[in-house]
Amino acid sequence: MNFLKNFLLLCLLSVAFCQQHSNTDPHILPRPLIIELPENLEPRCDSSIEDTRLRCTGWRVAVEANNLSPWKTIPEECIDYVKDYMLGRSYEIDLQTVSNEAARFARSVDLKGDGMDVWIFDIDETLLSNLPYYAEHGYGLEIFDNVQFDKWVLEGVAPTIEPSLKLYNEVLGLGFKIFLLTGRREDKRNITTSNLIEAGFRNWDRLILRANEDHGKTAVAFKSDKRKEIMEEGFRILGNSGDQWSDLIGSAVSVRSFKLSNPMYFIS
Amino acid sequence: MNFLKNFLLLCLLSVAFCQQHSNTDPHILPRPLIIELPENLEPRCDSSIEDTRLRCTGWRVAVEANNLSPWKTIPEECIDYVKDYMLGRSYEIDLQTVSNEAARFARSVDLKGDGMDVWIFDIDETLLSNLPYYAEHGYGLEIFDNVQFDKWVLEGVAPTIEPSLKLYNEVLGLGFKIFLLTGRREDKRNITTSNLIEAGFRNWDRLILRANEDHGKTAVAFKSDKRKEIMEEGFRILGNSGDQWSDLIGSAVSVRSFKLSNPMYFIS
């Protein structure tokens, strides 16, 4: 009888122990797992957030496919999307995809060996990243501020875009001449050179910046004119890498052009 | 003493009970929740599946940005990705984004009112969807089979691409002439006409198909030649909608071109 009493008492205790183990701390398994999941995984469970993600992806792809009219700022609803894209792995993977494709093309080309085969690289968001600047300015949500951006450029600390450095070195090794063609002005020549070297880029053949007479031109016109001059010297422009369509289109276009991802800003 | 013996025995039993409760049936809470979650939420929790999704997105964006060499089939690892993209809401939203942008441009244009302002539409994957065919052929994983595809086309049941029908009607209402320019051959004229009408498209001005003399040409050459002829007649090509870059590039290009999404196949 004594045994039975003790048995019942301890069964109750053991059940209480099991219960308590399950419920006291909301951060201990298992109950909180069920409750907290929707919060942790919002993008899959909240349909309005998922809708925004799909619309912002559609917008970003439209940017990359050159489907949009010139735009001054990213859509307001896409600020979190653009931030996540730039800081997460998607941006890096997209850059690698394009860099790999460009390298595959570069290797497939039969170079003449006369030093006239050229690969053109843009600089900002192509070789050097201004992400630290844009992170402080809403990832493209703020209207572009020339004065503030110039201050950042003059610091000369823009980091390397690694997949582009890999492509750059491969192209250089294959025997291409490398011409850098940038919308930056001549007064940034020294800081641009030191920033590029600091970021690991070496042995380019030319660094072409906007001279005074180029200031009124759109990027498309300026870059087309410069490519035309290069071709008139007898160079063959086989590859061209840039994050803006204005780096790639217009006249005197390259045999192959490679558009690097950039959902933060648009240059005509 | 007897009490103590019973107490120890039942403590052991209670621990065993707790253990058993947690482990017997893998479909009972709580332990299985932890184990089964990755299976339920694969895309977010399994890093290799998430990696594939990111790589396939990178590949798809590279397609849309015209960064890739001609390709014959989609990457094998992307079959689920492409299927989900085409059947889910992403494809529809991407088409709507581009259609809205095209309509915005169409409304912004000052038409001359002389009946010489033209909008060109491609047909397959632009006005009519061959998704029912591709769903039966691996969403682009199978090498294109001309004979099988022709059989499908001759059924004349390709469904409407709704965002394009909306654009089509808006452009028509604004006073543009609509020219349809397709890689389909002349022998498909009747079935193409009836399929288009069945799908809701009316009142186009011209339906231009590949004649015998065009058969050896690439799509880029064929479509450039036709646009050139159109321009030589005095027409102004203001807008051009197509799912292939070969619908849009080359010579005699439109004032604005609109690239509709298509991750299933590539035409040079």
Coordinates of C-alpha atoms in Angstrom, one line a residue:
Chain A
M1 CA 0.0 0.0 0.0
N2 CA 2.9 2.2 0.9
F3 CA 4.5 1.3 -2.3
L4 CA 1.4 2.1 -4.3
K5 CA 1.1 5.6 -2.7
N6 CA 4.7 6.3 -3.5
F7 CA 4.3 5.1 -7.0
L8 CA 1.3 7.4 -7.7
L9 CA 3.1 10.3 -6.1
L10 CA 6.2 9.8 -8.2
C11 CA 4.2 9.3 -11.4
L12 CA 2.7 12.7 -10.9
L13 CA 6.1 14.1 -10.2
S14 CA 7.5 12.5 -13.3
V15 CA 4.7 13.9 -15.5
A16 CA 5.2 17.4 -13.9
F17 CA 8.9 17.1 -14.6
C18 CA 8.2 16.2 -18.3
Q19 CA 5.8 19.1 -18.6
Q20 CA 8.1 21.6 -16.9
H21 CA 11.0 20.5 -19.1
S22 CA 8.8 21.3 -22.2
N23 CA 7.4 24.7 -21.2
T24 CA 9.5 26.9 -18.9
D25 CA 11.9 28.6 -21.2
P26 CA 10.4 29.8 -24.6
H27 CA 13.8 29.3 -26.2
I28 CA 14.1 25.7 -25.3
L29 CA 12.8 23.0 -27.6
P30 CA 10.2 21.9 -28.5
R31 CA 7.1 24.2 -28.3
P32 CA 8.8 27.4 -29.3
L33 CA 10.0 25.8 -32.6
I34 CA 6.4 25.7 -33.8
I35 CA 5.4 29.1 -32.7
E36 CA 8.5 31.0 -33.7
L37 CA 8.9 29.6 -37.2
P38 CA 6.6 32.0 -39.0
E39 CA 8.5 34.9 -37.5
N40 CA 11.9 33.5 -38.4
L41 CA 10.9 32.7 -41.9
E42 CA 8.7 35.7 -42.8
P43 CA 9.5 35.8 -46.5
R44 CA 8.0 32.3 -47.0
C45 CA 5.0 32.7 -44.8
D46 CA 3.9 36.3 -45.2
S47 CA 2.3 36.7 -48.6
S48 CA 2.7 40.5 -48.8
I49 CA 6.4 40.2 -48.1
E50 CA 6.7 37.4 -50.7
D51 CA 4.8 39.6 -53.2
T52 CA 7.2 42.5 -52.6
R53 CA 10.2 40.1 -53.1
L54 CA 8.8 38.9 -56.4
R55 CA 8.0 42.4 -57.6
C56 CA 11.5 43.6 -56.6
T57 CA 13.1 40.6 -58.3
G58 CA 11.1 41.5 -61.5
W59 CA 12.3 45.0 -61.2
R60 CA 15.9 44.0 -60.7
V61 CA 15.8 41.6 -63.7
A62 CA 14.2 44.4 -65.8
V63 CA 17.2 46.6 -64.8
E64 CA 19.6 43.9 -65.9
A65 CA 17.8 43.3 -69.2
N66 CA 17.9 47.1 -70.0
N67 CA 14.1 47.2 -70.1
L68 CA 13.7 50.3 -67.9
S69 CA 13.7 54.0 -68.7
P70 CA 16.4 56.0 -66.9
W71 CA 15.7 55.9 -63.1
K72 CA 17.0 58.1 -60.3
T73 CA 16.3 55.9 -57.2
I74 CA 15.4 52.4 -56.5
P75 CA 11.7 51.7 -55.8
E76 CA 11.0 52.5 -52.2
E77 CA 9.4 49.1 -51.5
C78 CA 12.7 47.4 -52.6
I79 CA 15.1 48.9 -50.1
D80 CA 15.2 45.8 -48.0
Y81 CA 15.4 43.6 -51.1
V82 CA 18.3 45.5 -52.6
K83 CA 20.1 45.6 -49.3
D84 CA 19.7 41.9 -48.8
Y85 CA 20.7 41.2 -52.4
M86 CA 23.9 43.3 -52.1
L87 CA 25.0 42.1 -48.7
G88 CA 23.9 38.4 -49.1
R89 CA 25.4 35.8 -51.4
S90 CA 23.2 36.5 -54.5
Y91 CA 25.2 39.5 -55.7
E92 CA 28.5 37.6 -55.3
I93 CA 27.1 34.6 -57.2
D94 CA 25.7 36.8 -60.0
L95 CA 29.1 38.5 -60.4
Q96 CA 30.9 35.1 -60.4
T97 CA 28.4 33.8 -63.1
V98 CA 29.2 36.7 -65.4
S99 CA 32.9 36.7 -64.7
N100 CA 33.1 32.9 -65.5
E101 CA 31.2 33.4 -68.7
A102 CA 33.5 36.2 -69.7
A103 CA 36.6 34.1 -68.9
R104 CA 35.2 31.2 -71.0
F105 CA 34.8 33.6 -73.9
A106 CA 38.3 35.1 -73.4
R107 CA 39.9 31.6 -73.4
S108 CA 38.0 30.7 -76.6
V109 CA 39.4 33.6 -78.6
D110 CA 42.3 33.2 -80.9
L111 CA 44.5 36.2 -80.1
K112 CA 46.5 37.6 -83.0
G113 CA 49.6 38.1 -80.9
D114 CA 50.2 41.5 -82.3
G115 CA 49.2 43.3 -79.0
M116 CA 46.1 44.8 -80.6
D117 CA 43.5 42.6 -78.8
V118 CA 41.8 44.6 -76.1
W119 CA 39.5 44.0 -73.1
I120 CA 37.8 47.1 -71.7
F121 CA 36.8 47.3 -68.1
D122 CA 34.7 50.0 -66.5
I123 CA 35.8 50.9 -62.9
D124 CA 33.0 51.7 -60.5
E125 CA 30.9 48.6 -59.5
T126 CA 33.0 46.7 -62.1
L127 CA 36.5 46.6 -60.6
L128 CA 36.0 48.7 -57.5
S129 CA 33.0 48.5 -55.2
N130 CA 31.3 51.6 -53.8
L131 CA 29.1 49.5 -51.6
P132 CA 30.5 51.0 -48.4
Y133 CA 29.3 54.4 -49.7
Y134 CA 25.9 53.2 -50.9
A135 CA 25.4 51.3 -47.6
E136 CA 25.5 54.7 -45.9
H137 CA 23.2 56.2 -48.5
G138 CA 20.2 53.9 -48.6
Y139 CA 21.5 51.4 -51.2
G140 CA 20.2 53.6 -54.0
L141 CA 17.1 55.0 -52.3
E142 CA 18.7 58.4 -51.9
I143 CA 19.1 60.7 -54.9
F144 CA 22.8 60.6 -56.1
D145 CA 24.8 63.3 -54.4
N146 CA 27.8 64.2 -56.5
V147 CA 29.6 66.1 -53.7
Q148 CA 29.3 63.4 -51.1
F149 CA 30.2 60.7 -53.6
D150 CA 33.4 62.6 -54.7
K151 CA 34.5 62.8 -51.1
W152 CA 34.2 59.0 -50.9
V153 CA 36.1 58.5 -54.1
L154 CA 38.9 60.7 -53.0
E155 CA 39.4 58.5 -49.9
G156 CA 40.7 55.9 -52.4
V157 CA 39.5 53.0 -50.3
A158 CA 36.9 51.3 -52.6
P159 CA 37.3 47.6 -52.2
T160 CA 38.0 45.0 -54.9
I161 CA 35.3 43.3 -56.7
E162 CA 36.9 39.8 -56.4
P163 CA 35.3 38.0 -59.4
S164 CA 36.4 40.9 -61.6
L165 CA 40.0 40.7 -60.3
K166 CA 40.0 37.0 -61.2
L167 CA 38.8 37.8 -64.7
Y168 CA 41.2 40.7 -65.0
N169 CA 44.2 38.5 -64.2
E170 CA 43.0 35.8 -66.5
V171 CA 42.5 38.1 -69.4
L172 CA 45.9 39.7 -68.7
G173 CA 47.5 36.3 -68.6
L174 CA 46.0 35.4 -72.0
G175 CA 47.7 38.4 -73.6
F176 CA 44.9 40.9 -73.9
K177 CA 45.7 44.6 -73.5
I178 CA 43.6 46.0 -70.8
F179 CA 42.0 49.5 -71.2
L180 CA 40.1 51.0 -68.3
L181 CA 37.3 53.3 -69.4
T182 CA 35.6 55.2 -66.7
G183 CA 33.2 58.1 -66.2
R184 CA 35.4 59.4 -63.4
R185 CA 37.0 62.8 -64.3
E186 CA 40.7 63.5 -65.0
D187 CA 41.1 65.1 -61.6
K188 CA 40.6 61.7 -60.0
R189 CA 43.4 60.0 -62.0
N190 CA 45.9 59.7 -59.1
I191 CA 43.5 58.5 -56.5
T192 CA 41.9 56.1 -59.0
T193 CA 45.3 54.7 -59.9
S194 CA 46.4 54.2 -56.3
N195 CA 43.0 52.7 -55.3
L196 CA 43.2 50.3 -58.2
I197 CA 46.7 49.2 -57.3
E198 CA 45.8 48.9 -53.6
A199 CA 42.8 46.7 -54.7
G200 CA 45.1 44.4 -56.6
F201 CA 44.8 45.6 -60.2
R202 CA 48.1 45.9 -62.1
N203 CA 49.5 46.3 -65.6
W204 CA 46.6 47.9 -67.4
D205 CA 47.6 49.6 -70.7
R206 CA 45.4 52.7 -70.5
L207 CA 43.3 54.5 -68.0
I208 CA 40.8 56.7 -69.9
L209 CA 38.9 59.2 -67.8
R210 CA 36.6 62.1 -68.8
A211 CA 38.5 65.1 -69.9
N212 CA 37.1 68.6 -69.8
E213 CA 35.7 68.3 -73.3
D214 CA 33.8 65.2 -72.4
H215 CA 31.8 66.7 -69.6
G216 CA 28.6 67.4 -71.5
K217 CA 28.4 64.0 -73.0
T218 CA 26.2 61.1 -71.8
A219 CA 28.1 58.0 -70.7
V220 CA 26.9 56.2 -73.8
A221 CA 28.2 59.0 -76.1
F222 CA 31.5 59.4 -74.1
K223 CA 32.3 55.7 -74.0
S224 CA 31.2 55.1 -77.6
D225 CA 33.5 57.9 -78.8
K226 CA 36.4 56.5 -76.8
R227 CA 35.8 53.0 -78.2
K228 CA 35.7 54.4 -81.7
E229 CA 39.0 56.2 -81.2
I230 CA 40.5 53.0 -79.9
M231 CA 39.3 51.0 -82.9
E232 CA 40.6 53.7 -85.2
E233 CA 44.0 53.1 -83.8
G234 CA 43.7 49.5 -85.0
F235 CA 42.8 47.8 -81.8
R236 CA 40.3 45.0 -81.7
I237 CA 37.9 45.3 -78.8
L238 CA 36.9 41.8 -78.0
G239 CA 35.5 42.0 -74.5
N240 CA 33.9 44.8 -72.5
S241 CA 32.8 44.5 -68.9
G242 CA 30.6 47.0 -67.2
D243 CA 27.8 47.3 -64.6
Q244 CA 25.9 49.9 -66.7
W245 CA 24.3 49.3 -70.1
S246 CA 25.8 52.7 -71.0
D247 CA 29.2 51.0 -70.6
L248 CA 28.3 48.6 -73.3
I249 CA 25.9 49.9 -75.9
G250 CA 25.9 52.8 -78.4
S251 CA 28.4 52.6 -81.3
A252 CA 31.8 50.8 -81.8
V253 CA 30.6 48.0 -79.5
S254 CA 32.8 45.1 -78.3
V255 CA 32.6 41.7 -79.9
R256 CA 31.1 40.5 -76.6
S257 CA 29.8 42.6 -73.7
F258 CA 29.3 41.5 -70.2
K259 CA 26.8 43.3 -67.9
L260 CA 27.6 43.0 -64.3
S261 CA 24.8 43.2 -61.8
N262 CA 24.0 46.6 -60.3
P263 CA 20.5 47.3 -58.8
M264 CA 21.7 50.5 -56.9
Y265 CA 22.0 53.1 -59.6
F266 CA 21.5 53.9 -63.3
I267 CA 23.8 56.0 -65.5
S268 CA 22.5 57.0 -69.0
Chain B
M1 CA 14.2 2.5 3.3
N2 CA 11.4 0.9 1.4
F3 CA 10.3 4.4 0.4
L4 CA 13.8 5.3 -0.8
K5 CA 14.0 2.1 -2.9
N6 CA 10.7 2.9 -4.6
F7 CA 11.6 6.5 -5.1
L8 CA 14.8 5.6 -6.9
L9 CA 13.1 2.9 -9.0
L10 CA 10.4 5.4 -10.0
C11 CA 12.8 8.1 -10.8
L12 CA 14.4 5.7 -13.2
L13 CA 11.0 4.8 -14.6
S14 CA 10.1 8.5 -15.0
V15 CA 13.3 9.3 -16.9
A16 CA 12.7 6.2 -19.1
F17 CA 9.1 7.5 -19.7
C18 CA 10.3 10.9 -20.7
Q19 CA 12.9 9.4 -23.0
Q20 CA 10.4 7.0 -24.6
H21 CA 7.9 9.8 -25.0
S22 CA 10.4 11.7 -27.1
N23 CA 11.7 8.9 -29.2
T24 CA 9.3 6.2 -30.1
D25 CA 7.3 7.6 -33.0
P26 CA 9.3 9.9 -35.3
H27 CA 6.0 11.6 -36.3
I28 CA 5.2 12.7 -32.7
L29 CA 6.4 16.0 -31.2
P30 CA 8.8 17.2 -30.2
R31 CA 12.1 15.7 -31.5
P32 CA 10.9 15.0 -35.1
L33 CA 10.1 18.7 -35.5
I34 CA 13.7 19.5 -35.5
I35 CA 14.6 16.6 -37.8
E36 CA 11.8 17.0 -40.3
L37 CA 11.9 20.8 -40.7
P38 CA 14.7 20.7 -43.3
E39 CA 12.6 18.4 -45.4
N40 CA 9.5 20.6 -45.2
L41 CA 11.3 23.8 -45.9
E42 CA 14.0 22.6 -48.2
P43 CA 14.7 25.8 -50.1
R44 CA 15.5 27.8 -47.0
C45 CA 17.1 25.2 -44.7
D46 CA 19.2 23.0 -47.0
S47 CA 22.2 25.0 -48.0
S48 CA 23.0 22.9 -51.1
I49 CA 19.4 23.5 -52.4
E50 CA 19.7 27.2 -51.6
D51 CA 23.0 27.3 -53.4
T52 CA 21.4 25.7 -56.5
R53 CA 18.6 28.3 -56.3
L54 CA 21.1 31.2 -56.2
R55 CA 23.2 29.7 -59.0
C56 CA 20.2 29.2 -61.2
T57 CA 18.9 32.7 -60.5
G58 CA 22.3 34.0 -61.5
W59 CA 22.1 31.9 -64.7
R60 CA 18.6 33.2 -65.5
V61 CA 19.6 36.8 -64.9
A62 CA 22.6 36.3 -67.2
V63 CA 20.3 35.0 -69.9
E64 CA 18.0 38.0 -69.5
A65 CA 21.1 40.4 -69.6
N66 CA 22.3 38.7 -72.8
N67 CA 25.6 37.7 -71.1
L68 CA 25.6 34.1 -72.3
S69 CA 26.9 32.4 -75.4
P70 CA 24.3 30.6 -77.4
W71 CA 23.0 27.6 -75.3
K72 CA 21.1 24.5 -76.4
T73 CA 19.6 23.3 -73.1
I74 CA 19.1 24.7 -69.6
P75 CA 21.7 23.7 -66.9
E76 CA 20.7 20.2 -65.6
E77 CA 20.8 21.4 -62.0
C78 CA 18.2 24.1 -62.9
I79 CA 15.3 22.0 -64.1
D80 CA 13.3 22.3 -60.8
Y81 CA 14.2 26.0 -60.7
V82 CA 13.0 26.7 -64.2
K83 CA 9.9 24.6 -63.7
D84 CA 9.0 26.5 -60.5
Y85 CA 9.8 29.8 -62.1
M86 CA 7.5 29.2 -65.1
L87 CA 4.6 27.6 -63.2
G88 CA 4.8 29.9 -60.1
R89 CA 4.0 33.6 -59.9
S90 CA 7.6 34.9 -60.7
Y91 CA 7.2 34.5 -64.5
E92 CA 3.8 36.2 -64.5
I93 CA 5.1 39.1 -62.4
D94 CA 8.2 39.5 -64.5
L95 CA 6.1 39.7 -67.7
Q96 CA 3.8 42.2 -66.1
T97 CA 6.7 44.4 -65.0
V98 CA 8.0 44.5 -68.6
S99 CA 4.6 45.0 -70.1
N100 CA 3.8 47.9 -67.7
E101 CA 7.1 49.5 -68.6
A102 CA 6.4 49.1 -72.3
A103 CA 2.9 50.6 -71.9
R104 CA 4.4 53.5 -70.0
F105 CA 6.8 54.2 -72.9
A106 CA 4.0 53.8 -75.5
R107 CA 1.8 56.4 -73.7
S108 CA 4.8 58.8 -73.4
V109 CA 5.3 58.9 -77.2
D110 CA 3.9 61.7 -79.3
L111 CA 2.5 59.8 -82.3
K112 CA 2.6 61.6 -85.6
G113 CA -0.9 60.5 -86.6
D114 CA 0.2 59.6 -90.1
G115 CA -0.2 55.9 -89.5
M116 CA 3.6 55.3 -89.7
D117 CA 4.3 54.6 -86.1
V118 CA 4.9 50.9 -85.5
W119 CA 5.1 48.5 -82.6
I120 CA 6.6 45.1 -83.4
F121 CA 5.7 42.0 -81.5
D122 CA 7.4 38.6 -81.8
I123 CA 4.9 35.7 -81.4
D124 CA 6.3 32.6 -79.5
E125 CA 6.8 33.3 -75.8
T126 CA 5.8 36.9 -76.5
L127 CA 2.1 36.8 -77.5
L128 CA 1.5 33.0 -77.5
S129 CA 2.8 30.7 -74.8
N130 CA 4.3 27.3 -75.7
L131 CA 4.6 26.4 -72.0
P132 CA 2.2 23.4 -72.5
Y133 CA 4.7 22.0 -75.0
Y134 CA 7.8 22.7 -72.9
A135 CA 6.1 21.3 -69.8
E136 CA 6.1 18.0 -71.7
H137 CA 9.7 18.4 -72.8
G138 CA 11.6 19.1 -69.6
Y139 CA 11.2 22.9 -69.6
G140 CA 14.2 23.3 -71.8
L141 CA 16.2 20.4 -70.6
E142 CA 15.6 18.4 -73.8
I143 CA 17.4 19.4 -77.0
F144 CA 14.9 21.3 -79.2
D145 CA 13.0 18.8 -81.5
N146 CA 11.8 20.7 -84.6
V147 CA 9.4 17.9 -85.7
Q148 CA 7.7 17.6 -82.3
F149 CA 7.5 21.3 -81.9
D150 CA 5.9 21.8 -85.3
K151 CA 3.2 19.2 -84.4
W152 CA 2.4 21.3 -81.4
V153 CA 2.3 24.6 -83.4
L154 CA 0.0 23.0 -85.9
E155 CA -2.5 22.2 -83.2
G156 CA -3.0 26.0 -83.0
V157 CA -3.9 25.9 -79.3
A158 CA -1.0 28.0 -77.8
P159 CA -2.5 30.1 -74.9
T160 CA -2.4 33.8 -74.6
I161 CA 0.4 35.6 -72.7
E162 CA -2.0 37.9 -70.8
P163 CA 0.3 40.8 -69.9
S164 CA 1.2 41.0 -73.6
L165 CA -2.4 41.0 -74.7
K166 CA -3.0 43.9 -72.3
L167 CA 0.0 45.8 -73.8
Y168 CA -1.1 44.9 -77.4
N169 CA -4.5 46.3 -76.9
E170 CA -3.2 49.5 -75.2
V171 CA -0.7 50.0 -78.0
L172 CA -3.4 49.5 -80.6
G173 CA -5.7 51.9 -78.8
L174 CA -3.0 54.6 -78.8
G175 CA -2.8 54.4 -82.6
F176 CA 0.3 52.4 -83.3
K177 CA 0.3 50.0 -86.3
I178 CA 1.1 46.5 -85.1
F179 CA 3.5 44.3 -87.1
L180 CA 4.1 40.8 -86.0
L181 CA 7.5 39.5 -86.9
T182 CA 8.1 35.8 -86.2
G183 CA 10.6 33.1 -87.0
R184 CA 7.7 30.8 -87.8
R185 CA 7.7 29.8 -91.5
E186 CA 5.1 30.8 -94.2
D187 CA 3.5 27.3 -94.1
K188 CA 2.3 28.2 -90.6
R189 CA 0.5 31.4 -91.6
N190 CA -3.0 30.0 -91.4
I191 CA -2.6 28.2 -88.1
T192 CA -0.7 31.1 -86.6
T193 CA -3.5 33.5 -87.6
S194 CA -6.2 31.4 -86.2
N195 CA -4.3 30.7 -83.0
L196 CA -3.7 34.4 -82.5
I197 CA -7.3 35.3 -83.0
E198 CA -8.4 32.5 -80.7
A199 CA -6.0 33.9 -78.1
G200 CA -7.6 37.4 -78.4
F201 CA -5.2 39.2 -80.7
R202 CA -6.9 41.3 -83.4
N203 CA -6.2 44.0 -85.9
W204 CA -2.5 43.7 -86.6
D205 CA -1.3 45.3 -89.8
R206 CA 1.2 42.7 -90.9
L207 CA 2.1 39.2 -90.1
I208 CA 5.7 38.6 -91.3
L209 CA 6.9 35.0 -91.4
R210 CA 10.1 33.4 -92.7
A211 CA 9.8 33.0 -96.5
N212 CA 11.8 30.4 -98.3
E213 CA 14.7 32.8 -99.0
D214 CA 15.0 33.6 -95.3
H215 CA 15.6 30.0 -94.2
G216 CA 19.4 30.1 -94.0
K217 CA 19.5 33.3 -92.0
T218 CA 20.0 33.6 -88.2
A219 CA 17.0 35.1 -86.4
V220 CA 19.1 38.3 -85.8
A221 CA 19.8 38.6 -89.5
F222 CA 16.2 37.8 -90.6
K223 CA 14.6 40.2 -88.2
S224 CA 17.1 43.0 -88.8
D225 CA 16.5 42.7 -92.5
K226 CA 12.8 42.8 -92.1
R227 CA 13.0 45.8 -89.7
K228 CA 15.3 47.5 -92.3
E229 CA 12.7 47.0 -95.0
I230 CA 10.0 48.3 -92.8
M231 CA 12.0 51.5 -92.1
E232 CA 12.8 51.9 -95.7
E233 CA 9.0 52.1 -96.4
G234 CA 9.0 55.1 -94.1
F235 CA 7.7 53.5 -90.9
R236 CA 9.1 54.5 -87.5
I237 CA 9.6 51.5 -85.3
L238 CA 9.1 52.9 -81.8
G239 CA 8.6 49.7 -79.8
N240 CA 9.7 46.1 -80.1
S241 CA 8.7 43.3 -77.8
G242 CA 10.3 39.9 -77.8
D243 CA 11.5 37.1 -75.6
Q244 CA 14.8 36.6 -77.4
W245 CA 17.6 39.1 -77.7
S246 CA 17.7 38.0 -81.4
D247 CA 14.2 39.7 -81.7
L248 CA 15.7 43.0 -80.6
I249 CA 19.4 43.4 -81.5
G250 CA 21.3 43.6 -84.8
S251 CA 20.6 46.5 -87.1
A252 CA 17.6 48.8 -87.7
V253 CA 16.7 48.5 -84.0
S254 CA 13.6 50.0 -82.4
V255 CA 13.6 53.2 -80.4
R256 CA 12.9 51.1 -77.3
S257 CA 13.1 47.3 -77.0
F258 CA 11.5 45.2 -74.4
K259 CA 13.0 41.8 -73.5
L260 CA 10.4 39.4 -72.1
S261 CA 11.6 36.7 -69.7
N262 CA 12.4 33.2 -71.2
P263 CA 14.6 30.8 -69.3
M264 CA 13.6 27.8 -71.5
Y265 CA 15.4 28.2 -74.8
F266 CA 17.7 30.4 -76.8
I267 CA 17.6 31.4 -80.4
S268 CA 20.6 33.1 -82.1

